[in-house]
Short mmCIF file of C-alpha atoms in Angstrom, two decimals:
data_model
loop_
_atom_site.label_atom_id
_atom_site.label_comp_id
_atom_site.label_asym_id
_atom_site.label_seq_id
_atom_site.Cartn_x
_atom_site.Cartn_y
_atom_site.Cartn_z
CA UNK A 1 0.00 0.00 0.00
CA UNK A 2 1.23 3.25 -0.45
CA UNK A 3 0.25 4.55 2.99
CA UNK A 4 -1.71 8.34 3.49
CA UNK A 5 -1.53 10.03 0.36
CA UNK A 6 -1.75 14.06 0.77
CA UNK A 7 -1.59 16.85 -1.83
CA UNK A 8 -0.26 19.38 -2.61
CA UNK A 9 3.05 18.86 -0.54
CA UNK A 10 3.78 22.54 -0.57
CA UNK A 11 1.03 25.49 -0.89
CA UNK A 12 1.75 28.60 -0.77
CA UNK A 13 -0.97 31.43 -1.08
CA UNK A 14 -1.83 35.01 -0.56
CA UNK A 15 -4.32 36.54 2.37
CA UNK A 16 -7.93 35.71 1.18
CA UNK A 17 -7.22 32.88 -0.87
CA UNK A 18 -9.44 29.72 -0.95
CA UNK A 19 -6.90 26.83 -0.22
CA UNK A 20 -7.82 23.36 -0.38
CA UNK A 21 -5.82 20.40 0.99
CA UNK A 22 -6.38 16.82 -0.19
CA UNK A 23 -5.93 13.53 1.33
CA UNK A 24 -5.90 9.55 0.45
CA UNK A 25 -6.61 7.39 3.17
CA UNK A 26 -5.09 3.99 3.00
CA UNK A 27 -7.75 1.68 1.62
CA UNK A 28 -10.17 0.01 3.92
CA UNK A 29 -9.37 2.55 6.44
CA UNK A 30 -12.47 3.12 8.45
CA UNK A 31 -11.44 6.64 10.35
CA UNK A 32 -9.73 9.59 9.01
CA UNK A 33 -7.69 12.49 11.09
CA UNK A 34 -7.15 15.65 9.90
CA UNK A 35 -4.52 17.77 12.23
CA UNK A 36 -2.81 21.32 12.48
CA UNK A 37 1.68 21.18 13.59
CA UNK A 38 2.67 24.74 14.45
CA UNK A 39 5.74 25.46 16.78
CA UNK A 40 3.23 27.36 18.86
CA UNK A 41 0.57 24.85 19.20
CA UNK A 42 2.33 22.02 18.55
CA UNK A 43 0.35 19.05 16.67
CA UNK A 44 -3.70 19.62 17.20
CA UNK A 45 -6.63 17.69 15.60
CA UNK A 46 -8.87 19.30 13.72
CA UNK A 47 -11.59 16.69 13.10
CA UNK A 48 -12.28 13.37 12.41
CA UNK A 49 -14.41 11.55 10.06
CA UNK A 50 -15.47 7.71 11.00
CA UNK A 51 -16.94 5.57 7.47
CA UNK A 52 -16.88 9.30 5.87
CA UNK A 53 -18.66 10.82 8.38
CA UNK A 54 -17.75 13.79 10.39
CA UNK A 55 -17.61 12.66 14.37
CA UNK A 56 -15.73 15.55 16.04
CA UNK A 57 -15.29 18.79 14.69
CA UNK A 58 -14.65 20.78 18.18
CA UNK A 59 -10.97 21.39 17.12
CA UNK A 60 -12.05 23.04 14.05
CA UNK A 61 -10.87 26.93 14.45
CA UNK A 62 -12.98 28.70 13.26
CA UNK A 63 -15.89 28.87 10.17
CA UNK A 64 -13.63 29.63 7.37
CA UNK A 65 -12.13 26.06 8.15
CA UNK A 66 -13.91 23.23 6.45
CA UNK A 67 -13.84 19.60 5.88
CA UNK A 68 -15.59 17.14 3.88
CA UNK A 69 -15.38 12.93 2.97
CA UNK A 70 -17.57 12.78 -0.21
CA UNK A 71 -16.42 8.69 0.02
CA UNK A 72 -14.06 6.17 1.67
CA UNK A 73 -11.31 7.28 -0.50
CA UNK A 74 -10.79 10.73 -0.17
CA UNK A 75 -11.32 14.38 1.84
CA UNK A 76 -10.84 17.79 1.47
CA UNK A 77 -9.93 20.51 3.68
CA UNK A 78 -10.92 23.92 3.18
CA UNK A 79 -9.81 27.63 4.07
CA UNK A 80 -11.78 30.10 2.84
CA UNK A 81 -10.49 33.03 3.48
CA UNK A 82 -7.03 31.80 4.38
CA UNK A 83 -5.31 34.00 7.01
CA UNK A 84 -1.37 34.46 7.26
CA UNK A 85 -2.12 32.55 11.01
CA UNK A 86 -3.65 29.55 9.17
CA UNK A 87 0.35 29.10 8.00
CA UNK A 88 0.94 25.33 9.38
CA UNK A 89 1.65 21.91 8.52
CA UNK A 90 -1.62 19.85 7.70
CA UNK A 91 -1.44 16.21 8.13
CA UNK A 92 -3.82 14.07 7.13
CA UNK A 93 -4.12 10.59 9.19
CA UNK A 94 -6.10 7.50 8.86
CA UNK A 95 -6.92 4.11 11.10
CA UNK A 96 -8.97 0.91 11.06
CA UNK A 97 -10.30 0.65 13.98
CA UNK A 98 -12.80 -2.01 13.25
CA UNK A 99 -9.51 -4.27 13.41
CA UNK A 100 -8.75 -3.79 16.46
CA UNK A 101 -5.66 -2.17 15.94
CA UNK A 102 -5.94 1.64 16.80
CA UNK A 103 -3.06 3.16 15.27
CA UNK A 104 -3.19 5.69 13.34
CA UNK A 105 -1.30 6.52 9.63
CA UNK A 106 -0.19 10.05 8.99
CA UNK A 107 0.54 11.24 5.55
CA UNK A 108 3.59 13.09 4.76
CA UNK A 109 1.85 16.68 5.43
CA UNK A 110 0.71 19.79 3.22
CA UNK A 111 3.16 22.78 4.19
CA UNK A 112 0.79 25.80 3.62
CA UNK A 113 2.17 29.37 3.57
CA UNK A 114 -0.17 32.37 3.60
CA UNK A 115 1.26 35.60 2.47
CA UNK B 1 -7.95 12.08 28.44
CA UNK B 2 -5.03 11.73 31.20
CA UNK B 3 -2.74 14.17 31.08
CA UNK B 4 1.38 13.18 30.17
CA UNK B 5 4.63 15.01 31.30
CA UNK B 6 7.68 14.26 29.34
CA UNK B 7 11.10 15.81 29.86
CA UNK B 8 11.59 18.27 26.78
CA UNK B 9 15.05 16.95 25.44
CA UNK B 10 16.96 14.09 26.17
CA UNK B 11 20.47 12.71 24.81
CA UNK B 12 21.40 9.42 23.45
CA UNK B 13 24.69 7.82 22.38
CA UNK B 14 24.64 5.67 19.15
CA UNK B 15 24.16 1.90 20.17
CA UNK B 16 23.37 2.62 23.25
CA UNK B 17 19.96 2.32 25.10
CA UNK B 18 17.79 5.11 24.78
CA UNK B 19 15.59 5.44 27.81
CA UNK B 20 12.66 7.52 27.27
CA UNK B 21 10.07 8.60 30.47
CA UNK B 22 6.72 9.50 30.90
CA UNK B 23 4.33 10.53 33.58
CA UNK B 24 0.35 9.98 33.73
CA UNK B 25 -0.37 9.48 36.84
CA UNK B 26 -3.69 10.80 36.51
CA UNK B 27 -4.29 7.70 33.97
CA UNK B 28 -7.86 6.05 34.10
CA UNK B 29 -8.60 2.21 33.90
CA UNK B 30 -9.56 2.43 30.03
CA UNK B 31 -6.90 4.68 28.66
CA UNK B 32 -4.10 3.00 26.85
CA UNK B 33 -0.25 4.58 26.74
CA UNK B 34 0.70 5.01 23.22
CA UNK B 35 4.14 5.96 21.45
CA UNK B 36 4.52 7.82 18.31
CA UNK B 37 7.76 9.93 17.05
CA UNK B 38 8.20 12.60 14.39
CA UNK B 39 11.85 13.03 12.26
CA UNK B 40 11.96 15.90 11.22
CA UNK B 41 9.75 16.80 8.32
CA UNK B 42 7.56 13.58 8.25
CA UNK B 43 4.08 12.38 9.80
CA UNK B 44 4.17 11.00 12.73
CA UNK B 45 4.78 7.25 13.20
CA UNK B 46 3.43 4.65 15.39
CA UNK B 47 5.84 3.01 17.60
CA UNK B 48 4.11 1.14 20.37
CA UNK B 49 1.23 1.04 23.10
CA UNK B 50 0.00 -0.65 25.86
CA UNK B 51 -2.47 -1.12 28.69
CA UNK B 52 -1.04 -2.52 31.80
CA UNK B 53 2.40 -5.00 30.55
CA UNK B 54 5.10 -4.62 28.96
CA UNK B 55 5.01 -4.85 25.62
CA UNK B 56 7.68 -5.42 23.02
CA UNK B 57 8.09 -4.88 18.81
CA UNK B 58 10.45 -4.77 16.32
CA UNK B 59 10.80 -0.86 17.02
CA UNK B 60 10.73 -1.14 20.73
CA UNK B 61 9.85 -1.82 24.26
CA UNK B 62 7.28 -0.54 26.48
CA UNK B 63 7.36 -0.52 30.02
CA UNK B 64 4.74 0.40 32.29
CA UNK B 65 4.52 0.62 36.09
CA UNK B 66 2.39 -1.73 38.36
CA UNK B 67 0.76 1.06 38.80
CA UNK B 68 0.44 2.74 35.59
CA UNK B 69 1.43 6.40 36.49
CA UNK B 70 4.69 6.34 34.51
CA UNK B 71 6.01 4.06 31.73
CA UNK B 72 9.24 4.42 29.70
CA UNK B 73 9.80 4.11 26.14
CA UNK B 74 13.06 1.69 25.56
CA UNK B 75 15.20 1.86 22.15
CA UNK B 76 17.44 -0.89 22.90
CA UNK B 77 20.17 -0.23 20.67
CA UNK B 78 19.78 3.98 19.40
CA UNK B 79 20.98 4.77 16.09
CA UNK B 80 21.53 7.90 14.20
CA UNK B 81 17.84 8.05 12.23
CA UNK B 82 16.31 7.55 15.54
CA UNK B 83 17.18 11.44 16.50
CA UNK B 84 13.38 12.77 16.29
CA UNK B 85 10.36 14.25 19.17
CA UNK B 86 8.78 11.14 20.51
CA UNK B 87 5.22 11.64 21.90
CA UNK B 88 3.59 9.33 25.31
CA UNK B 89 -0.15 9.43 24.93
CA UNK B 90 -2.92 8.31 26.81
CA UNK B 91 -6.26 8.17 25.24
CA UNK B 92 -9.09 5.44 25.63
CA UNK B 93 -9.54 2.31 23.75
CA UNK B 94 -10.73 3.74 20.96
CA UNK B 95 -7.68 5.57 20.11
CA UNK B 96 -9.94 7.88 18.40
CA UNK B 97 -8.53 11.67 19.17
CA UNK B 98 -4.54 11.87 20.00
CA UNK B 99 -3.52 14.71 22.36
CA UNK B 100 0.03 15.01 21.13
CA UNK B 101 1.46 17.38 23.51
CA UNK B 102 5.75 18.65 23.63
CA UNK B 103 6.59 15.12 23.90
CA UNK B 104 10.90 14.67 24.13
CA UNK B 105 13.22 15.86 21.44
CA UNK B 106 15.60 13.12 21.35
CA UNK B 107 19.21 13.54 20.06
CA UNK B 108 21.20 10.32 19.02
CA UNK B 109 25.30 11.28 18.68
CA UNK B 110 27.99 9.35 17.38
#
């Protein structure tokens, strides 16, 4: 398998941009992570979707952050506006729980620069 | 989810043991202690977790108390590409939502 599969790698945008980060879970994955590495904050989930549907959204920032699973095999992230403090590493993470083994597969992150 | 206290930097010499602690002494029944690192630039990876005994993989031991407000994270035999932050979590059994915290910058030297 080729393990979490994000895009783009790099991003870099200007103030009021729409920016939108992708990810591939690996297949049969049953839970997908979505999480925020600053050096401020450190690493912080964002949300979580379990069989592509969203089950915690509380670390979420704010509304111009959003996420979507349309199906098993893929979800977006979404900044609309972007904001030079949305500036982070996004990884993208994924787990199959139903197996019994609970840990999770991160991606190799989206570096996103806002100008 | 229990809190964890790491030390924020630790030293290692190549081949030796690496020797990595962690509080949680406010730990509940359920929760589980898992280990994940970071090198530099990548996703985190998985290393190893466990409930109440040790535990051992091909990446690692696991050690945790009788009872369970500290374990320690054993590399038996450090090398150079294991220099990265390692991260002690406790969450539940469902693993579901991982509170990463500082965790301990590890540096392996020649």
């Amino acid at each position: 398998d080729a393990g979490v599969i994000q895009s783009p790698r790099h991003e870099v945008t200007e103030m009021g941009q729409e920016v939108t980060l992708r990810c591939k879970p690996i297949s049969g994955h049953d839970y997908l992570f979505w999480y925020r590495q600053t050096m401020m904050r450190g690493l912080e989930l964002l949300i979580y979707f379990n069989n592509n549907v969203p089950i915690d959204d509380s670390g979420m920032p704010e509304d111009r952050f959003s996420a979507k699973m349309p199906n098993a095999s893929f979800s977006t992230l979404k900044i609309q506006p972007s904001e030079p403090r949305d500036s982070a590493v996004y990884f993208c993470a994924s787990s199959l729980v139903a197996s019994g083994r609970l840990e999770q597969f991160f991606g190799p992150g989206t570096r996103l620069t806002v100008l | 989810d229990a809190k964890t206290t790491q030390p924020p930097s630790m030293d290692c010499a190549e081949g030796r043991a690496a020797n990595l602690p962690c509080n949680h002494s406010t730990i509940s029944g359920n929760e589980y202690v898992y280990w994940y690192r970071q090198i530099h630039s990548q996703g985190p990876q998985y290393i190893i977790h466990g409930l109440k005994n040790n535990e051992t993989n091909e990446m690692a031991s696991l050690i945790i108390t009788e009872d369970r407000k500290s374990s320690t994270l054993i590399l038996p035999h450090a090398t150079l590409r294991d220099t990265a932050v390692y991260y002690c979590i406790s969450t539940p059994n469902s693993g579901y939502a991982l509170n990463f915290g500082k965790g301990t910058s590890l540096l392996v030297t020649p």
